[in-house]
Amino acid sequence: MLNSDGGLRLWIIPRYVDVRAALSDRRFAQDVRRAQALADSRVQGVNLGTEITHMLSSDPPDHTRLRRVVQAAFSRKRVDAMRPMVERITHELLDDLDAAAARHTARTTTATVDLVRDFAFPLPILVVCELLGFPPEDRDLYRKWSTAIVTQAGDHAAFLRAVQEMGAYVLALADRRIRRNDRPADLLTELMAARERGELTDDEIVGMVALLLIGGHETTVNLLSTSCLALLRDPGQTAWLRADLTRMPRAVEEFLRYDSPICMATTRFTTEPVDVGGVEIPQDEFVLLSLGAANRDPARFQDPDRLVLDRGDAGHLAFGGGIHRCLGALLGKLETEIALTALLARYPAMTLACPERDLRWRNTMMLRGLEALPLTLHR
């Protein structure tokens, strides 16, 4: 249990068995409006983000309705069909890395890059742009909005600006398509059609886009950077993977467990007293489920603090569970598999271009990722 001075009391659940059970337990609710009313009754000045309506901040029946609108876009069949597109974007970004290296380090076999800025960020955001039908040239704008939204506790004014700017942008893009009778085969068009059928409101479209922009790229950005760092720390595991890159799907499952890109699930609250491992959490209490701690629980995973790419245990909770399990899990794993395979194949060796102690981690409770990852690439 955590209660900062003058703040909201939170219960933290870290053990695997308890986190897994809580993820599917409807007594841990996520309706953000009910949660906000509860928070307001306890302390002043706590904002839980009621300005955005999306699946992660809703319970059934709203959650069921919202998820139904988009779940087909993330089916295995649809995700598998995205493979050529993800491969194309991946190799284009690596070509850009090569071109930049050639311009700045002529006649040498090494180049220093920031893997986050130059590869891990643009890859998933360009995939999301194609999925939604958004202009890729605005990708830095999407990143700015995403960062402001996921770090709302630090600067609520920036959070509000991001929500307002994103809402105006999305609805203007949708309205422009309607005026031009331009309806390409992308997810924004599907959301517009759902609005016309009375299944979504404007606010829900904006919330859905916000969730897809954030969930669709934040997880992969973090996973790519932390996976590369884990490989740099462990030459033995790197050699095992390089020996046969078809092992990558197994490795990705271990990367997800070892350094979970979403380390804390979204805040829940109890609708009645709940016994968790012999401890009763009273009704109307706020609860955090630590996915990162659960994935390092020695009661569930043998030698959990060691990277074992051939672990063969995909029981991690990196994508959550229950009705709120990450909708884009298959796409995130596909992107990471393709990206890491191509990166390791093109660059036989990579080294960290700074001391590890100088690396900066993102300042957010929910996400586990690097601000930057400077690498020296050896061809």
XYZ file of C-alpha atoms in Angstrom:
379
model
C 0.000 0.000 0.000
C 1.316 3.441 -0.982
C 0.069 6.794 0.251
C 2.146 9.857 -0.557
C 1.659 12.935 1.610
C -1.533 14.686 0.575
C -2.022 12.288 -2.338
C -4.288 9.428 -3.224
C -3.789 6.096 -1.469
C -2.880 3.269 -3.825
C -2.589 -0.464 -3.262
C 0.106 -2.149 -5.352
C -0.185 -5.813 -6.326
C 3.199 -7.250 -7.423
C 2.978 -11.067 -7.302
C 2.325 -12.968 -10.517
C -0.514 -15.138 -9.264
C -2.328 -12.150 -7.755
C -1.788 -9.856 -10.756
C -2.986 -12.528 -13.178
C -6.147 -13.095 -11.121
C -6.832 -9.368 -10.708
C -6.561 -8.709 -14.456
C -9.662 -10.847 -14.994
C -11.529 -9.920 -11.820
C -14.476 -7.600 -12.521
C -14.348 -6.385 -8.914
C -11.363 -4.283 -10.034
C -13.171 -1.670 -12.135
C -11.704 0.810 -14.630
C -14.538 3.234 -15.410
C -12.611 6.505 -15.339
C -15.605 8.700 -14.528
C -16.544 6.626 -11.485
C -12.873 6.579 -10.525
C -12.650 10.379 -10.809
C -15.697 10.855 -8.579
C -14.134 8.524 -6.033
C -10.808 10.378 -6.182
C -12.543 13.744 -5.786
C -14.197 12.483 -2.610
C -10.763 11.746 -1.123
C -8.382 14.491 -2.240
C -8.393 17.582 -4.399
C -6.374 18.112 -7.559
C -6.071 14.490 -8.738
C -7.018 14.129 -12.400
C -7.357 10.667 -13.899
C -7.830 11.742 -17.507
C -11.601 11.856 -17.899
C -11.105 14.043 -20.976
C -10.384 10.898 -23.027
C -12.915 8.103 -23.485
C -11.460 4.789 -24.627
C -11.526 1.066 -23.920
C -8.950 1.107 -21.125
C -10.973 3.678 -19.202
C -14.293 1.875 -19.621
C -16.054 -1.181 -18.242
C -18.772 -3.250 -19.949
C -21.060 -2.547 -21.668
C -19.205 0.509 -23.037
C -15.918 -1.389 -23.192
C -17.555 -4.224 -25.133
C -19.092 -1.808 -27.631
C -15.873 0.136 -28.181
C -13.679 -2.942 -28.564
C -16.094 -4.546 -31.023
C -15.662 -1.618 -33.419
C -11.914 -2.165 -33.899
C -11.094 -5.715 -32.860
C -11.293 -7.106 -36.419
C -8.487 -4.754 -37.489
C -6.122 -6.578 -35.101
C -7.108 -10.163 -35.865
C -4.326 -12.620 -36.670
C -5.329 -12.641 -40.336
C -5.229 -8.841 -40.628
C -1.962 -8.588 -38.711
C -0.310 -11.287 -40.840
C -1.334 -9.319 -43.913
C 0.605 -6.327 -42.535
C 3.929 -8.211 -42.627
C 5.037 -6.920 -46.072
C 4.215 -3.350 -45.032
C 6.171 -3.640 -41.771
C 9.127 -5.219 -43.595
C 9.113 -2.417 -46.170
C 9.104 0.328 -43.526
C 11.818 -1.475 -41.541
C 14.210 -1.744 -44.473
C 13.516 1.838 -45.579
C 14.489 3.080 -42.106
C 17.644 0.959 -42.101
C 18.497 2.328 -45.561
C 18.095 5.820 -44.114
C 20.500 4.877 -41.330
C 23.018 3.703 -43.901
C 22.633 6.887 -45.932
C 23.115 9.096 -42.885
C 26.177 7.112 -41.898
C 27.637 7.449 -45.372
C 27.193 11.211 -45.332
C 28.828 11.721 -41.958
C 31.416 8.959 -41.835
C 32.658 8.525 -45.368
C 35.020 5.581 -45.976
C 34.466 4.031 -42.556
C 32.621 0.908 -41.457
C 31.046 2.365 -38.322
C 28.283 4.853 -37.588
C 26.783 6.182 -34.362
C 23.000 6.517 -34.194
C 20.284 6.960 -31.599
C 18.276 3.787 -31.988
C 15.203 5.340 -30.356
C 15.122 8.478 -32.506
C 16.302 6.910 -35.758
C 14.617 3.509 -35.715
C 12.554 2.418 -32.690
C 10.277 5.480 -32.730
C 9.633 5.973 -36.455
C 8.978 2.293 -37.200
C 5.808 1.746 -35.123
C 4.508 5.275 -35.646
C 4.758 4.843 -39.425
C 2.934 1.527 -39.127
C 0.190 3.205 -37.085
C -0.001 6.002 -39.666
C -0.632 3.464 -42.420
C -3.141 1.630 -40.257
C -5.102 4.789 -39.422
C -4.491 6.577 -42.715
C -2.661 9.480 -41.047
C -0.066 11.663 -42.811
C 3.347 10.206 -41.842
C 4.991 13.638 -42.066
C 3.134 14.599 -38.862
C 4.707 11.784 -36.844
C 6.603 14.135 -34.508
C 3.279 15.754 -33.647
C 1.790 12.364 -32.752
C 4.799 11.642 -30.556
C 4.381 14.968 -28.744
C 0.723 14.230 -28.025
C 1.486 10.697 -26.901
C 4.205 11.825 -24.494
C 1.956 14.489 -22.957
C -0.896 12.032 -22.477
C 1.101 9.207 -20.875
C 2.851 11.632 -18.505
C -0.330 13.535 -17.562
C 0.437 13.452 -13.825
C 3.508 15.595 -14.357
C 1.874 18.364 -16.401
C -1.900 18.291 -16.618
C -2.007 21.497 -18.668
C 0.142 19.828 -21.343
C -2.139 16.797 -21.176
C -5.215 18.952 -21.822
C -3.530 20.754 -24.726
C -2.542 17.431 -26.275
C -6.085 16.062 -25.989
C -7.579 19.220 -27.494
C -5.040 19.411 -30.315
C -5.399 15.729 -31.139
C -9.187 15.951 -31.072
C -9.257 18.919 -33.436
C -6.738 17.242 -35.750
C -8.575 13.893 -35.938
C -12.038 15.364 -36.461
C -10.760 17.836 -39.058
C -9.114 14.987 -40.967
C -12.334 12.950 -40.812
C -14.513 15.885 -41.898
C -12.136 16.679 -44.775
C -12.557 13.136 -46.039
C -16.336 13.436 -45.867
C -16.333 16.701 -47.851
C -14.102 15.154 -50.532
C -15.931 11.830 -50.454
C -12.508 10.288 -49.816
C -12.737 7.023 -47.880
C -9.579 4.948 -48.185
C -9.447 1.449 -46.733
C -7.984 2.343 -43.343
C -9.056 2.337 -39.729
C -10.076 5.994 -39.604
C -12.581 5.272 -42.358
C -13.930 2.376 -40.287
C -14.270 4.661 -37.267
C -16.108 7.238 -39.379
C -18.491 4.538 -40.595
C -19.119 3.484 -36.996
C -19.962 7.095 -36.141
C -22.458 7.223 -39.008
C -24.084 4.019 -37.712
C -24.458 5.630 -34.294
C -21.908 3.288 -32.685
C -19.328 5.963 -31.799
C -19.412 9.611 -30.766
C -16.819 12.187 -31.819
C -15.230 11.992 -28.371
C -15.021 8.219 -28.639
C -13.353 8.448 -32.054
C -10.734 10.794 -30.600
C -10.277 8.494 -27.609
C -9.896 5.474 -29.881
C -7.285 7.239 -31.997
C -5.430 8.361 -28.870
C -5.373 4.794 -27.567
C -4.189 3.392 -30.905
C -1.517 6.050 -31.341
C -0.202 5.514 -27.830
C -0.676 1.773 -27.525
C 0.245 1.218 -31.147
C 3.683 2.733 -30.899
C 4.696 3.278 -27.259
C 4.922 -0.448 -26.519
C 7.056 -1.186 -29.574
C 9.316 1.834 -29.125
C 10.117 0.736 -25.596
C 10.399 -2.950 -26.429
C 12.834 -2.401 -29.300
C 15.159 -0.213 -27.258
C 15.159 -2.349 -24.100
C 15.590 -5.548 -26.148
C 18.664 -4.131 -27.865
C 20.079 -3.032 -24.538
C 19.479 -6.502 -23.080
C 21.369 -8.065 -25.998
C 24.273 -5.647 -25.556
C 24.507 -6.700 -21.908
C 24.542 -10.425 -22.721
C 26.900 -11.526 -25.531
C 26.072 -15.180 -24.918
C 22.366 -14.722 -25.540
C 23.132 -12.487 -28.506
C 25.311 -15.192 -30.052
C 22.543 -17.775 -29.539
C 20.078 -15.540 -31.370
C 22.436 -14.548 -34.183
C 23.176 -18.203 -34.856
C 19.590 -18.669 -36.034
C 17.408 -15.594 -36.460
C 14.322 -17.765 -36.992
C 14.419 -18.075 -33.196
C 13.298 -14.460 -32.945
C 9.605 -15.116 -32.052
C 10.727 -17.071 -28.963
C 13.200 -14.337 -28.096
C 10.533 -11.626 -28.348
C 8.403 -13.396 -25.733
C 11.380 -13.359 -23.361
C 12.148 -9.709 -24.102
C 8.535 -8.911 -23.170
C 8.885 -10.751 -19.872
C 12.380 -9.542 -19.022
C 11.759 -5.811 -19.424
C 8.027 -5.297 -19.809
C 7.396 -2.195 -21.973
C 4.218 -1.491 -19.995
C 5.362 -2.077 -16.436
C 2.207 -0.919 -14.635
C -1.380 -1.556 -15.725
C -3.863 1.303 -15.782
C -5.363 2.238 -12.409
C -8.285 0.207 -11.112
C -10.570 0.567 -8.087
C -12.370 -2.031 -6.012
C -16.164 -2.247 -6.200
C -16.286 -4.459 -3.092
C -13.753 -5.845 -0.590
C -11.290 -8.178 -2.323
C -8.952 -10.702 -0.704
C -5.553 -10.660 -2.380
C -3.091 -13.223 -1.050
C -4.634 -13.118 2.411
C -4.805 -9.309 2.541
C -8.194 -7.656 2.238
C -8.362 -4.559 0.064
C -11.488 -2.630 1.106
C -14.144 -1.369 -1.288
C -13.491 1.906 -3.141
C -9.707 1.635 -2.996
C -7.380 2.405 -5.906
C -5.179 -0.444 -7.084
C -2.119 -0.716 -9.344
C -1.132 -4.036 -10.906
C 2.624 -4.250 -11.420
C 3.101 -6.180 -14.657
C 6.849 -5.688 -14.506
C 7.123 -7.128 -10.991
C 4.844 -10.046 -11.867
C 7.038 -10.908 -14.839
C 10.075 -11.085 -12.538
C 8.327 -13.104 -9.803
C 10.613 -16.005 -8.762
C 7.548 -17.974 -7.689
C 6.505 -18.108 -11.353
C 9.728 -17.821 -13.400
C 12.962 -19.639 -12.648
C 15.927 -17.286 -12.326
C 13.688 -14.358 -13.362
C 16.370 -11.653 -13.417
C 18.342 -13.486 -16.101
C 17.648 -13.098 -19.824
C 16.986 -16.578 -21.246
C 15.892 -16.235 -24.862
C 15.158 -19.958 -25.121
C 13.071 -19.941 -21.940
C 10.087 -21.320 -23.845
C 7.621 -19.855 -21.362
C 5.202 -17.356 -22.878
C 3.203 -16.957 -19.678
C 4.260 -13.335 -19.137
C 1.726 -10.591 -18.467
C 3.354 -7.857 -20.555
C 0.130 -7.306 -22.500
C -2.134 -7.511 -19.464
C -5.038 -9.932 -19.427
C -8.772 -10.340 -19.223
C -11.085 -8.122 -21.260
C -8.500 -5.320 -21.250
C -5.667 -7.388 -22.744
C -3.755 -5.262 -25.252
C -5.631 -5.274 -28.551
C -2.434 -4.717 -30.543
C -0.365 -7.507 -28.964
C -0.010 -9.470 -32.219
C 1.005 -6.376 -34.175
C 3.533 -5.293 -31.542
C 5.175 -8.718 -31.573
C 5.238 -8.774 -35.382
C 6.901 -5.347 -35.536
C 9.514 -6.311 -32.947
C 10.275 -9.644 -34.607
C 10.771 -8.049 -38.030
C 12.691 -5.031 -36.736
C 15.164 -6.928 -34.535
C 15.739 -9.598 -37.187
C 16.552 -6.985 -39.822
C 18.713 -4.942 -37.445
C 20.817 -7.916 -36.332
C 21.146 -9.199 -39.890
C 22.320 -5.875 -41.288
C 24.711 -5.005 -38.476
C 26.775 -8.013 -37.324
C 27.897 -6.077 -34.270
C 26.508 -3.190 -32.270
C 28.094 -1.507 -29.290
C 26.789 1.022 -26.824
C 28.138 4.455 -27.691
C 28.042 5.752 -24.111
C 28.445 4.336 -20.603
C 25.275 2.518 -19.572
C 25.011 4.693 -16.468
C 24.449 7.695 -18.752
C 21.310 6.243 -20.345
C 18.113 8.101 -19.463
C 14.880 6.262 -18.780
C 11.433 7.702 -19.494
C 9.857 9.517 -16.563
C 6.506 7.752 -16.382
C 5.078 5.204 -13.968
C 3.311 3.142 -16.617
C 5.970 2.755 -19.320
C 9.432 1.208 -19.183
C 11.597 2.616 -21.926
C 14.680 4.600 -22.817
C 14.761 8.241 -23.826
C 17.655 7.459 -26.146
C 19.938 4.543 -26.995
C 23.159 5.706 -28.693
C 24.750 2.847 -30.617
C 27.790 2.384 -32.769
C 26.850 0.183 -35.712
C 29.494 -2.048 -37.265
C 28.860 -3.481 -40.723
